[in-house]
């Protein structure tokens, strides 16, 4: 979708650009600012929800169901979300998808302050997050070719990946200190302010280029997406490899237990623990930004997933 949506290379508007030229493009800077605020807000929210669920229940199984509550609707709606990104205005999809987390964060902040929040409220909100993310993520990815020229596309993806990893590293740390200083309801207000910043930045983005083929949302379009993935065994294998690694290697879901019961480091220590994995990912993203693209990507992916599994086993031991 990303490649086919990019403007043709024969477009006279497109000229080779140095990597730093992207930083002078206002639409791209606004898009990157929205991505950064959204990334901080999302990981901050995940950390708050996990901490609050364990604080309410004291049950490790509740943390498992928290992840399941987001995963199931996200997977169920992923094909529809991808088809919607090909059919509807992508900017509008992103904006609507972010208003729902904003409203949910405000509601949970009010319920928490009034001491009326319960696990069903949180699980319902997480299910909504799973649905909206299945629409927002494809739309955000597919909108990038409308903002940057083809010659700058790869650097733009790497730059945005670096921004996102940095945001995901900051989010849990901010969550921990916000819970410590402002309590859980105050942390929700911080999250709401960040997602509002993402909405404002995205609202100001003006696409530079026309999008590719626009399709009408239908069952046939969803089937077309499935057929494409089935016809690309490398893509399908990479997706399945990543999916199973995340599902069965999610040791980070246990961090509220480690922070409260084992290490006894409080919410600020929990925030730092939750950020650690994203700090490593940020360092890797910076290296990818500075060095040439990886050539043997299949081998690199297998080695990375193997290392992920080995370190998860080591963590368990």
Short mmCIF file of C-alpha atoms in Angstrom, two decimals:
data_model
loop_
_atom_site.label_atom_id
_atom_site.label_comp_id
_atom_site.label_asym_id
_atom_site.label_seq_id
_atom_site.Cartn_x
_atom_site.Cartn_y
_atom_site.Cartn_z
CA UNK A 1 0.00 0.00 0.00
CA UNK A 2 2.78 2.40 0.94
CA UNK A 3 4.75 1.89 -2.23
CA UNK A 4 1.78 1.95 -4.60
CA UNK A 5 0.51 5.15 -2.98
CA UNK A 6 3.78 7.01 -3.54
CA UNK A 7 3.90 9.52 -6.43
CA UNK A 8 5.47 8.24 -9.65
CA UNK A 9 9.18 8.89 -10.00
CA UNK A 10 8.57 10.80 -13.26
CA UNK A 11 6.72 13.55 -11.38
CA UNK A 12 8.66 16.79 -12.12
CA UNK A 13 8.08 17.99 -8.56
CA UNK A 14 10.29 15.25 -7.20
CA UNK A 15 14.01 15.86 -6.95
CA UNK A 16 16.62 13.95 -4.96
CA UNK A 17 16.77 15.44 -1.48
CA UNK A 18 19.49 15.15 1.17
CA UNK A 19 18.31 13.36 4.34
CA UNK A 20 18.13 16.53 6.44
CA UNK A 21 15.98 18.27 3.82
CA UNK A 22 12.96 16.58 5.40
CA UNK A 23 13.43 18.72 8.50
CA UNK A 24 12.69 21.80 6.42
CA UNK A 25 9.33 20.49 5.23
CA UNK A 26 6.47 21.86 7.36
CA UNK A 27 3.94 19.06 6.52
CA UNK A 28 6.48 16.40 7.46
CA UNK A 29 7.46 18.17 10.69
CA UNK A 30 3.81 18.43 11.72
CA UNK A 31 3.26 14.78 10.81
CA UNK A 32 6.34 13.80 12.84
CA UNK A 33 5.17 15.93 15.79
CA UNK A 34 1.81 14.17 15.73
CA UNK A 35 3.54 10.79 15.58
CA UNK A 36 5.76 11.73 18.53
CA UNK A 37 2.89 12.97 20.74
CA UNK A 38 0.79 9.95 19.81
CA UNK A 39 3.65 7.56 20.63
CA UNK A 40 4.34 9.13 24.02
CA UNK A 41 0.62 9.22 24.82
CA UNK A 42 0.02 5.61 23.77
CA UNK A 43 2.86 4.05 25.77
CA UNK A 44 2.11 6.35 28.72
CA UNK A 45 -1.49 5.14 28.63
CA UNK A 46 -0.47 1.48 28.43
CA UNK A 47 1.73 1.90 31.50
CA UNK A 48 -1.02 3.67 33.46
CA UNK A 49 -3.61 1.02 32.58
CA UNK A 50 -1.37 -1.90 33.57
CA UNK A 51 -0.41 -0.22 36.87
CA UNK A 52 -4.04 0.59 37.71
CA UNK A 53 -5.34 -2.87 36.80
CA UNK A 54 -2.81 -4.55 39.10
CA UNK A 55 -3.41 -1.98 41.83
CA UNK A 56 -7.16 -2.71 41.72
CA UNK A 57 -7.04 -6.50 41.32
CA UNK A 58 -3.65 -7.65 42.64
CA UNK A 59 -4.09 -10.53 40.18
CA UNK A 60 -1.45 -11.35 37.53
CA UNK A 61 -4.16 -12.95 35.39
CA UNK A 62 -5.84 -9.54 35.11
CA UNK A 63 -2.73 -8.26 33.33
CA UNK A 64 -2.97 -11.13 30.86
CA UNK A 65 -6.62 -10.35 30.14
CA UNK A 66 -5.70 -6.68 29.72
CA UNK A 67 -3.44 -7.57 26.80
CA UNK A 68 -6.04 -9.96 25.41
CA UNK A 69 -8.73 -7.28 25.56
CA UNK A 70 -6.70 -5.13 23.19
CA UNK A 71 -5.27 -7.87 20.99
CA UNK A 72 -8.52 -9.62 19.99
CA UNK A 73 -10.42 -6.58 18.60
CA UNK A 74 -7.24 -5.23 17.04
CA UNK A 75 -6.68 -8.43 15.04
CA UNK A 76 -10.39 -8.84 14.27
CA UNK A 77 -10.62 -5.35 12.76
CA UNK A 78 -7.18 -5.15 11.16
CA UNK A 79 -8.35 -6.12 7.67
CA UNK A 80 -11.22 -3.63 7.82
CA UNK A 81 -8.84 -0.92 9.01
CA UNK A 82 -6.45 -1.54 6.14
CA UNK A 83 -9.28 -1.46 3.61
CA UNK A 84 -10.62 1.74 5.17
CA UNK A 85 -7.23 3.41 4.68
CA UNK A 86 -7.56 2.66 0.95
CA UNK A 87 -11.13 3.93 0.79
CA UNK A 88 -11.59 6.89 3.14
CA UNK A 89 -9.72 10.09 3.86
CA UNK A 90 -6.67 8.98 5.85
CA UNK A 91 -6.27 12.22 7.75
CA UNK A 92 -9.88 12.04 8.98
CA UNK A 93 -9.40 8.42 10.05
CA UNK A 94 -6.36 9.40 12.13
CA UNK A 95 -8.15 12.34 13.75
CA UNK A 96 -11.27 10.34 14.65
CA UNK A 97 -9.15 7.46 15.93
CA UNK A 98 -7.38 9.82 18.31
CA UNK A 99 -10.48 11.55 19.63
CA UNK A 100 -11.69 8.27 21.15
CA UNK A 101 -8.55 7.71 23.31
CA UNK A 102 -8.78 11.38 24.32
CA UNK A 103 -12.37 10.97 25.46
CA UNK A 104 -11.62 7.66 27.19
CA UNK A 105 -8.64 9.12 29.05
CA UNK A 106 -10.74 12.02 30.32
CA UNK A 107 -13.51 9.66 31.46
CA UNK A 108 -11.08 7.38 33.30
CA UNK A 109 -9.43 10.39 34.93
CA UNK A 110 -12.81 11.56 36.26
CA UNK A 111 -13.84 8.07 37.40
CA UNK A 112 -10.48 7.53 39.12
CA UNK A 113 -10.64 10.88 40.91
CA UNK A 114 -14.17 10.05 42.10
CA UNK A 115 -13.01 6.54 43.20
CA UNK A 116 -15.64 4.99 40.95
CA UNK A 117 -13.37 3.26 38.43
CA UNK A 118 -13.65 -0.52 38.10
CA UNK A 119 -12.01 -3.20 35.98
CA UNK A 120 -14.90 -3.40 33.48
CA UNK A 121 -14.43 0.31 32.69
CA UNK A 122 -10.75 -0.25 31.95
CA UNK A 123 -11.26 -3.41 29.89
CA UNK A 124 -13.97 -1.74 27.81
CA UNK A 125 -11.67 1.21 27.14
CA UNK A 126 -8.82 -1.11 26.14
CA UNK A 127 -11.11 -2.92 23.70
CA UNK A 128 -11.99 0.42 22.11
CA UNK A 129 -8.26 1.20 21.88
CA UNK A 130 -7.73 -2.09 20.03
CA UNK A 131 -10.39 -1.20 17.48
CA UNK A 132 -9.22 2.37 16.84
CA UNK A 133 -5.56 1.32 16.54
CA UNK A 134 -6.51 -1.10 13.75
CA UNK A 135 -7.82 1.92 11.81
CA UNK A 136 -5.27 4.54 12.84
CA UNK A 137 -2.05 2.62 12.18
CA UNK A 138 -2.74 1.70 8.52
CA UNK A 139 -4.06 5.19 7.79
CA UNK A 140 -1.01 6.86 9.35
CA UNK A 141 1.41 4.62 7.46
CA UNK A 142 -0.42 5.03 4.15
CA UNK A 143 -0.57 8.82 4.49
CA UNK A 144 3.21 9.26 4.50
CA UNK A 145 3.62 8.99 0.67
CA UNK A 146 1.22 11.93 0.37
CA UNK A 147 3.61 14.06 2.45
CA UNK A 148 7.15 13.21 1.30
CA UNK A 149 8.54 12.63 -2.22
CA UNK A 150 9.47 9.13 -3.31
CA UNK A 151 13.20 9.90 -3.17
CA UNK A 152 12.91 10.79 0.54
CA UNK A 153 10.48 8.04 1.47
CA UNK A 154 12.94 5.54 2.97
CA UNK A 155 14.70 8.19 5.08
CA UNK A 156 11.31 9.50 6.19
CA UNK A 157 10.27 6.02 7.37
CA UNK A 158 13.55 5.60 9.27
CA UNK A 159 13.25 9.07 10.81
CA UNK A 160 9.67 8.44 11.93
CA UNK A 161 10.65 5.04 13.34
CA UNK A 162 13.38 6.75 15.38
CA UNK A 163 10.89 9.39 16.58
CA UNK A 164 8.38 6.71 17.53
CA UNK A 165 10.93 4.63 19.44
CA UNK A 166 12.06 7.71 21.34
CA UNK A 167 8.44 8.52 22.14
CA UNK A 168 7.77 4.96 23.31
CA UNK A 169 10.83 5.16 25.57
CA UNK A 170 9.66 8.42 27.12
CA UNK A 171 6.02 7.42 27.61
CA UNK A 172 6.36 4.85 30.43
CA UNK A 173 8.93 6.98 32.25
CA UNK A 174 6.58 9.97 32.18
CA UNK A 175 3.76 7.67 33.33
CA UNK A 176 5.74 6.48 36.35
CA UNK A 177 6.67 9.94 37.54
CA UNK A 178 3.18 11.28 36.76
CA UNK A 179 1.61 8.55 38.92
CA UNK A 180 4.12 9.30 41.68
CA UNK A 181 3.57 13.08 41.63
CA UNK A 182 -0.02 13.46 40.40
CA UNK A 183 -1.60 10.09 41.24
CA UNK A 184 -3.30 7.93 38.61
CA UNK A 185 -6.02 10.44 37.72
CA UNK A 186 -3.38 13.15 37.15
CA UNK A 187 -1.42 10.78 34.90
CA UNK A 188 -4.55 10.35 32.75
CA UNK A 189 -4.72 14.15 32.34
CA UNK A 190 -1.11 14.18 31.14
CA UNK A 191 -1.98 11.49 28.61
CA UNK A 192 -5.01 13.47 27.43
CA UNK A 193 -2.89 16.61 26.93
CA UNK A 194 -0.40 14.66 24.80
CA UNK A 195 -3.05 13.09 22.58
CA UNK A 196 -4.61 16.54 22.15
CA UNK A 197 -1.22 17.78 20.93
CA UNK A 198 -1.15 14.94 18.41
CA UNK A 199 -4.63 15.83 17.16
CA UNK A 200 -3.77 19.52 16.70
CA UNK A 201 -0.54 18.69 14.83
CA UNK A 202 -2.31 16.24 12.52
CA UNK A 203 -5.13 18.72 11.85
CA UNK A 204 -2.55 21.20 10.52
CA UNK A 205 -0.94 18.70 8.12
CA UNK A 206 -1.63 19.46 4.46
CA UNK A 207 -0.72 16.59 2.09
CA UNK A 208 1.57 17.63 -0.79
CA UNK A 209 0.80 14.87 -3.26
CA UNK A 210 -2.29 13.11 -4.54
CA UNK A 211 -2.95 9.67 -3.12
CA UNK A 212 -2.97 6.58 -5.28
CA UNK A 213 -5.97 4.54 -6.36
CA UNK A 214 -9.02 5.07 -4.14
CA UNK A 215 -11.18 1.98 -3.68
CA UNK A 216 -14.68 1.61 -2.32
CA UNK A 217 -14.78 -0.18 1.03
CA UNK A 218 -16.20 -3.65 0.43
CA UNK A 219 -15.80 -7.32 1.24
CA UNK A 220 -13.98 -7.72 -2.08
CA UNK A 221 -11.38 -5.16 -1.02
CA UNK A 222 -10.78 -7.02 2.26
CA UNK A 223 -10.41 -10.29 0.33
CA UNK A 224 -7.93 -8.55 -1.97
CA UNK A 225 -5.78 -7.70 1.06
CA UNK A 226 -5.88 -11.32 2.24
CA UNK A 227 -4.96 -12.62 -1.21
CA UNK A 228 -2.05 -10.21 -1.42
CA UNK A 229 -0.61 -11.39 1.90
CA UNK A 230 -1.11 -15.05 0.95
CA UNK A 231 0.72 -14.41 -2.31
CA UNK A 232 3.72 -12.91 -0.52
CA UNK A 233 5.25 -15.74 1.56
CA UNK A 234 8.14 -13.56 2.78
CA UNK A 235 5.74 -10.91 4.04
CA UNK A 236 3.42 -13.50 5.61
CA UNK A 237 6.34 -15.25 7.31
CA UNK A 238 7.71 -12.00 8.73
CA UNK A 239 4.27 -11.00 10.04
CA UNK A 240 3.68 -14.37 11.70
CA UNK A 241 7.16 -14.43 13.19
CA UNK A 242 6.68 -11.01 14.74
CA UNK A 243 3.15 -11.79 15.92
CA UNK A 244 4.08 -14.98 17.74
CA UNK A 245 7.13 -13.35 19.31
CA UNK A 246 4.94 -10.59 20.73
CA UNK A 247 2.14 -12.91 21.88
CA UNK A 248 4.31 -15.51 23.63
CA UNK A 249 7.21 -13.28 24.67
CA UNK A 250 5.38 -10.40 26.33
CA UNK A 251 7.37 -10.41 29.57
CA UNK A 252 6.87 -6.65 29.88
CA UNK A 253 3.26 -7.33 30.89
CA UNK A 254 4.62 -8.59 34.22
CA UNK A 255 6.46 -5.37 35.08
CA UNK A 256 3.78 -3.99 37.47
CA UNK A 257 4.28 -7.14 39.56
CA UNK A 258 8.06 -6.77 39.52
CA UNK A 259 7.90 -3.07 40.41
CA UNK A 260 5.40 -3.45 43.27
CA UNK A 261 6.00 -6.90 44.78
CA UNK A 262 9.51 -8.01 43.87
CA UNK A 263 11.77 -4.97 43.40
CA UNK A 264 9.53 -2.59 45.38
CA UNK A 265 10.62 0.46 43.36
CA UNK A 266 7.27 2.27 43.20
CA UNK A 267 5.62 3.86 40.17
CA UNK A 268 8.71 5.82 39.11
CA UNK A 269 10.79 2.62 39.08
CA UNK A 270 7.99 0.92 37.16
CA UNK A 271 8.11 3.68 34.55
CA UNK A 272 11.86 3.25 34.08
CA UNK A 273 11.53 -0.54 33.83
CA UNK A 274 8.79 -0.17 31.21
CA UNK A 275 10.93 2.25 29.20
CA UNK A 276 14.03 0.07 29.14
CA UNK A 277 13.01 -2.07 26.16
CA UNK A 278 12.09 1.00 24.12
CA UNK A 279 15.40 2.67 25.02
CA UNK A 280 17.17 -0.25 23.37
CA UNK A 281 14.87 -0.02 20.37
CA UNK A 282 15.59 3.72 20.11
CA UNK A 283 19.33 3.05 20.05
CA UNK A 284 18.84 0.51 17.25
CA UNK A 285 16.65 2.94 15.30
CA UNK A 286 19.35 5.61 15.53
CA UNK A 287 21.91 3.16 14.16
CA UNK A 288 19.58 2.30 11.28
CA UNK A 289 19.20 6.01 10.55
CA UNK A 290 22.96 6.57 10.40
CA UNK A 291 24.07 3.42 8.56
CA UNK A 292 23.06 2.02 5.15
CA UNK A 293 19.97 -0.23 4.98
CA UNK A 294 20.34 -3.87 6.03
CA UNK A 295 20.81 -6.04 2.97
CA UNK A 296 20.21 -9.55 4.33
CA UNK A 297 16.99 -8.60 6.09
CA UNK A 298 15.67 -12.16 6.46
CA UNK A 299 18.74 -13.29 8.37
CA UNK A 300 18.68 -10.11 10.47
CA UNK A 301 15.02 -10.69 11.38
CA UNK A 302 15.62 -14.32 12.40
CA UNK A 303 18.63 -13.34 14.52
CA UNK A 304 16.69 -10.52 16.18
CA UNK A 305 13.70 -12.73 17.06
CA UNK A 306 16.04 -15.47 18.31
CA UNK A 307 17.80 -12.94 20.52
CA UNK A 308 14.43 -11.70 21.78
CA UNK A 309 13.43 -15.25 22.72
CA UNK A 310 16.78 -16.02 24.37
CA UNK A 311 16.67 -12.89 26.52
CA UNK A 312 13.06 -13.59 27.51
CA UNK A 313 14.09 -17.08 28.71
CA UNK A 314 17.04 -15.51 30.57
CA UNK A 315 14.68 -13.01 32.20
CA UNK A 316 12.42 -15.86 33.33
CA UNK A 317 15.34 -17.81 34.81
#
